[in-house]
Amino acid sequence: MSGVGPVEPGEGTHAWETPESAHAPAHASVHAPAHADAPGALGTDASTPAARLLRGLVRRHAAHRRAASAVLATAVLLAGGGYLYATRPHDTEQAAPEPPFPSQVVDVSYLGEVAVPPGARPRTFAFDIVFGVESGPPVTVTRLAQPYLGLSLTSDPRAPFRTKAGSARKVVITMRVTECGKVPKNVGLPFVDVTLRNARAIQVHSFILGTRYAHDLSEALQVACSNDSGNHQNT
């Protein structure tokens, strides 16, 4: 016989009553073999220290696995988010804005009438204008013209000429009457057509030079085409 008696039932368990045990004396004990798969066996008794230790280990292992899974999922999400952020185009990597149109940054101003060079042909007169560029890339003047038939125009410097941003260039425009019947005697708001080119575009823009230019041009045309001085050279 072994010195170990039968194991007491665990918490919340009770012994099955049999017809014999129902009529047995209160002090009588029923002995049963302690098989490994019996409800009161040591290997499955939930109240024993070993079972509680085993349950604790199982719970800790499950908790550890859940925590590891959560950490792994978080790492995957962070890695995916970092990849998307790295491959997404950012504002700082976008192309630089286009330069302005040349007509938006160019200014043409009238200075006044000037003497024509010696040896100029009859019915010739000249004016000073200032051509300036405010900002952006350099602007090239490829052509200067005026709208009236019977009147030719040349410039000094001759087109094309280039002007950088933040600078101004004085230009002499020289006009010659080729046919008096095709020029107005009094001009209201005369303008100069200028073809501009920069890195953005090529534009033809008409610059109105103001009332002083209108007055000086009208006077020059009247002198050039007067009856008594048809061959007069304005100086």
Short mmCIF file of C-alpha atoms in Angstrom, two decimals, residues 10-230:
data_model
loop_
_atom_site.label_atom_id
_atom_site.label_comp_id
_atom_site.label_asym_id
_atom_site.label_seq_id
_atom_site.Cartn_x
_atom_site.Cartn_y
_atom_site.Cartn_z
CA GLY A 10 -11.36 20.05 -6.50
CA GLU A 11 -13.30 23.23 -5.88
CA GLY A 12 -16.78 23.17 -7.30
CA THR A 13 -16.78 19.36 -7.64
CA HIS A 14 -18.62 16.72 -5.71
CA ALA A 15 -18.65 12.95 -5.55
CA TRP A 16 -21.23 11.03 -7.50
CA GLU A 17 -23.77 9.43 -5.17
CA THR A 18 -24.50 5.76 -5.61
CA PRO A 19 -27.36 3.81 -4.11
CA GLU A 20 -24.99 2.23 -1.68
CA SER A 21 -23.39 5.48 -0.60
CA ALA A 22 -26.76 7.05 -0.03
CA HIS A 23 -27.42 4.51 2.77
CA ALA A 24 -23.83 4.26 4.02
CA PRO A 25 -22.97 5.53 7.47
CA ALA A 26 -21.74 9.07 7.67
CA HIS A 27 -18.31 8.01 8.89
CA ALA A 28 -17.71 5.53 6.12
CA SER A 29 -15.17 6.36 3.37
CA VAL A 30 -15.36 5.19 -0.23
CA HIS A 31 -12.00 4.40 -1.74
CA ALA A 32 -11.53 4.49 -5.51
CA PRO A 33 -8.41 4.03 -7.59
CA ALA A 34 -6.79 7.33 -8.58
CA HIS A 35 -6.60 6.87 -12.31
CA ALA A 36 -4.93 9.60 -14.35
CA ASP A 37 -8.14 10.40 -16.24
CA ALA A 38 -10.43 10.39 -13.27
CA PRO A 39 -12.04 13.66 -12.22
CA GLY A 40 -10.00 13.76 -9.03
CA ALA A 41 -6.67 12.82 -10.61
CA LEU A 42 -3.61 14.95 -9.99
CA GLY A 43 -2.99 15.74 -13.69
CA THR A 44 -6.39 17.37 -14.25
CA ASP A 45 -7.36 18.80 -10.90
CA ALA A 46 -7.78 22.53 -11.50
CA SER A 47 -7.19 23.36 -7.83
CA THR A 48 -3.71 21.92 -7.48
CA PRO A 49 -0.65 24.22 -7.50
CA ALA A 50 0.73 22.46 -10.54
CA ALA A 51 -2.48 23.07 -12.50
CA ARG A 52 -2.62 26.69 -11.47
CA LEU A 53 1.02 27.14 -12.45
CA LEU A 54 0.32 25.50 -15.80
CA ARG A 55 -2.67 27.76 -16.44
CA GLY A 56 -0.58 30.81 -15.57
CA LEU A 57 2.14 29.76 -17.99
CA VAL A 58 -0.43 29.17 -20.73
CA ARG A 59 -2.01 32.59 -20.13
CA ARG A 60 1.36 34.33 -20.13
CA HIS A 61 2.36 32.54 -23.31
CA ALA A 62 -0.92 33.55 -25.00
CA ALA A 63 -0.53 37.15 -23.81
CA HIS A 64 3.04 37.20 -25.07
CA ARG A 65 1.93 35.92 -28.47
CA ARG A 66 -0.83 38.55 -28.66
CA ALA A 67 1.63 41.30 -27.71
CA ALA A 68 4.15 40.08 -30.28
CA SER A 69 1.45 39.96 -32.95
CA ALA A 70 0.37 43.51 -32.10
CA VAL A 71 3.98 44.76 -32.27
CA LEU A 72 4.50 43.02 -35.61
CA ALA A 73 1.28 44.47 -37.03
CA THR A 74 2.27 47.96 -35.84
CA ALA A 75 5.71 47.57 -37.42
CA VAL A 76 4.15 46.50 -40.73
CA LEU A 77 1.78 49.48 -40.70
CA LEU A 78 4.61 51.89 -39.90
CA ALA A 79 6.79 50.43 -42.62
CA GLY A 80 3.95 50.68 -45.15
CA GLY A 81 3.17 54.24 -44.13
CA GLY A 82 6.83 55.20 -44.40
CA TYR A 83 7.03 53.72 -47.88
CA LEU A 84 3.93 55.57 -49.02
CA TYR A 85 5.27 58.83 -47.57
CA ALA A 86 8.65 58.32 -49.22
CA THR A 87 7.15 57.58 -52.62
CA ARG A 88 4.47 60.28 -52.50
CA PRO A 89 5.40 63.46 -54.42
CA HIS A 90 5.97 66.35 -52.02
CA ASP A 91 5.34 70.04 -52.57
CA THR A 92 9.03 70.83 -52.20
CA GLU A 93 9.85 68.42 -55.02
CA GLN A 94 7.40 69.92 -57.49
CA ALA A 95 8.65 71.79 -60.51
CA ALA A 96 9.45 75.47 -60.07
CA PRO A 97 6.69 77.86 -61.20
CA GLU A 98 6.86 79.15 -64.75
CA PRO A 99 8.33 82.62 -65.31
CA PRO A 100 5.95 85.52 -66.01
CA PHE A 101 4.88 86.50 -69.49
CA PRO A 102 7.21 89.16 -70.90
CA SER A 103 4.50 91.80 -71.28
CA GLN A 104 3.81 91.53 -67.52
CA VAL A 105 7.32 92.63 -66.52
CA VAL A 106 8.25 95.09 -69.31
CA ASP A 107 7.71 98.84 -69.20
CA VAL A 108 8.25 101.31 -72.03
CA SER A 109 8.39 105.05 -71.26
CA TYR A 110 8.76 108.10 -73.48
CA LEU A 111 11.62 110.54 -72.82
CA GLY A 112 11.34 113.11 -75.63
CA GLU A 113 12.33 114.18 -79.11
CA VAL A 114 16.01 114.04 -80.11
CA ALA A 115 18.00 115.36 -83.08
CA VAL A 116 18.42 113.04 -86.02
CA PRO A 117 21.97 112.13 -86.99
CA PRO A 118 23.72 114.10 -89.72
CA GLY A 119 23.03 112.86 -93.22
CA ALA A 120 19.57 111.56 -92.40
CA ARG A 121 17.06 111.53 -95.23
CA PRO A 122 14.35 114.23 -95.46
CA ARG A 123 11.13 113.90 -93.43
CA THR A 124 12.98 112.07 -90.68
CA PHE A 125 12.62 112.60 -86.91
CA ALA A 126 13.60 110.65 -83.78
CA PHE A 127 12.50 110.06 -80.17
CA ASP A 128 14.06 108.60 -77.03
CA ILE A 129 12.25 105.84 -75.16
CA VAL A 130 13.30 103.71 -72.18
CA PHE A 131 12.79 99.97 -72.18
CA GLY A 132 12.91 98.32 -68.70
CA VAL A 133 12.45 94.80 -67.30
CA GLU A 134 11.20 94.52 -63.72
CA SER A 135 11.74 90.82 -62.88
CA GLY A 136 12.00 87.30 -64.22
CA PRO A 137 14.34 86.04 -66.92
CA PRO A 138 15.90 88.39 -69.50
CA VAL A 139 13.58 89.76 -72.19
CA THR A 140 14.56 90.15 -75.82
CA VAL A 141 12.98 92.74 -78.11
CA THR A 142 12.84 91.10 -81.51
CA ARG A 143 10.92 93.83 -83.36
CA LEU A 144 9.74 97.44 -83.00
CA ALA A 145 7.00 98.86 -85.22
CA GLN A 146 4.30 101.55 -85.40
CA PRO A 147 0.77 101.25 -86.83
CA TYR A 148 0.68 103.99 -89.48
CA LEU A 149 1.06 103.34 -93.20
CA GLY A 150 3.40 105.72 -94.94
CA LEU A 151 5.72 105.82 -91.90
CA SER A 152 8.80 103.63 -91.33
CA LEU A 153 10.59 103.00 -88.03
CA THR A 154 14.12 101.89 -87.10
CA SER A 155 15.77 101.66 -83.70
CA ASP A 156 19.17 102.10 -82.11
CA PRO A 157 20.17 99.57 -80.91
CA ARG A 158 18.64 97.55 -83.67
CA ALA A 159 16.42 94.61 -82.78
CA PRO A 160 16.95 92.04 -81.50
CA PHE A 161 18.41 93.30 -78.24
CA ARG A 162 18.23 91.83 -74.76
CA THR A 163 17.63 93.40 -71.34
CA LYS A 164 18.08 91.71 -67.96
CA ALA A 165 15.71 91.95 -65.01
CA GLY A 166 16.22 95.00 -62.83
CA SER A 167 17.80 97.09 -65.59
CA ALA A 168 16.68 99.58 -68.25
CA ARG A 169 17.88 100.42 -71.73
CA LYS A 170 17.50 103.69 -73.63
CA VAL A 171 16.40 103.16 -77.22
CA VAL A 172 16.25 105.76 -80.00
CA ILE A 173 13.41 105.20 -82.45
CA THR A 174 13.83 106.99 -85.78
CA MET A 175 10.83 107.51 -88.07
CA ARG A 176 10.67 108.61 -91.68
CA VAL A 177 7.60 109.64 -93.64
CA THR A 178 7.47 107.64 -96.87
CA GLU A 179 4.05 108.86 -98.05
CA CYS A 180 2.32 111.86 -96.50
CA GLY A 181 -1.12 110.87 -97.76
CA LYS A 182 -1.06 107.79 -95.53
CA VAL A 183 -0.11 109.39 -92.23
CA PRO A 184 -2.53 111.19 -89.85
CA LYS A 185 -2.08 114.91 -89.27
CA ASN A 186 -3.12 114.68 -85.63
CA VAL A 187 -2.72 111.47 -83.69
CA GLY A 188 -4.68 110.81 -80.52
CA LEU A 189 -3.09 107.94 -78.60
CA PRO A 190 -0.23 106.66 -80.72
CA PHE A 191 1.49 103.46 -79.65
CA VAL A 192 4.52 101.38 -80.49
CA ASP A 193 4.22 97.66 -81.24
CA VAL A 194 6.95 95.65 -79.53
CA THR A 195 7.58 91.92 -80.03
CA LEU A 196 8.88 90.46 -76.76
CA ARG A 197 10.45 87.09 -76.02
CA ASN A 198 11.55 85.42 -72.80
CA ALA A 199 11.77 81.88 -71.41
CA ARG A 200 7.96 81.76 -71.06
CA ALA A 201 6.55 83.04 -74.34
CA ILE A 202 6.72 85.34 -77.37
CA GLN A 203 4.24 88.22 -77.33
CA VAL A 204 3.39 91.25 -79.43
CA HIS A 205 2.36 94.09 -77.14
CA SER A 206 1.27 97.65 -77.94
CA PHE A 207 2.69 100.29 -75.59
CA ILE A 208 0.90 103.66 -75.43
CA LEU A 209 3.56 106.27 -74.71
CA GLY A 210 1.29 109.04 -73.42
CA THR A 211 0.16 112.53 -74.39
CA ARG A 212 3.64 114.04 -74.74
CA TYR A 213 4.53 111.48 -77.35
CA ALA A 214 1.23 112.06 -79.15
CA HIS A 215 1.90 115.83 -79.27
CA ASP A 216 5.51 115.49 -80.46
CA LEU A 217 4.61 112.92 -83.12
CA SER A 218 1.74 115.03 -84.48
CA GLU A 219 3.97 118.09 -84.71
CA ALA A 220 6.74 116.15 -86.45
CA LEU A 221 4.30 114.76 -89.02
CA GLN A 222 2.85 118.20 -89.74
CA VAL A 223 6.29 119.66 -90.31
CA ALA A 224 7.41 116.74 -92.46
CA CYS A 225 4.34 116.96 -94.71
CA SER A 226 3.68 120.72 -94.80
CA ASN A 227 3.12 122.22 -98.27
CA ASP A 228 5.89 124.77 -98.03
CA SER A 229 8.43 122.49 -96.45
CA GLY A 230 7.83 119.07 -97.95
#
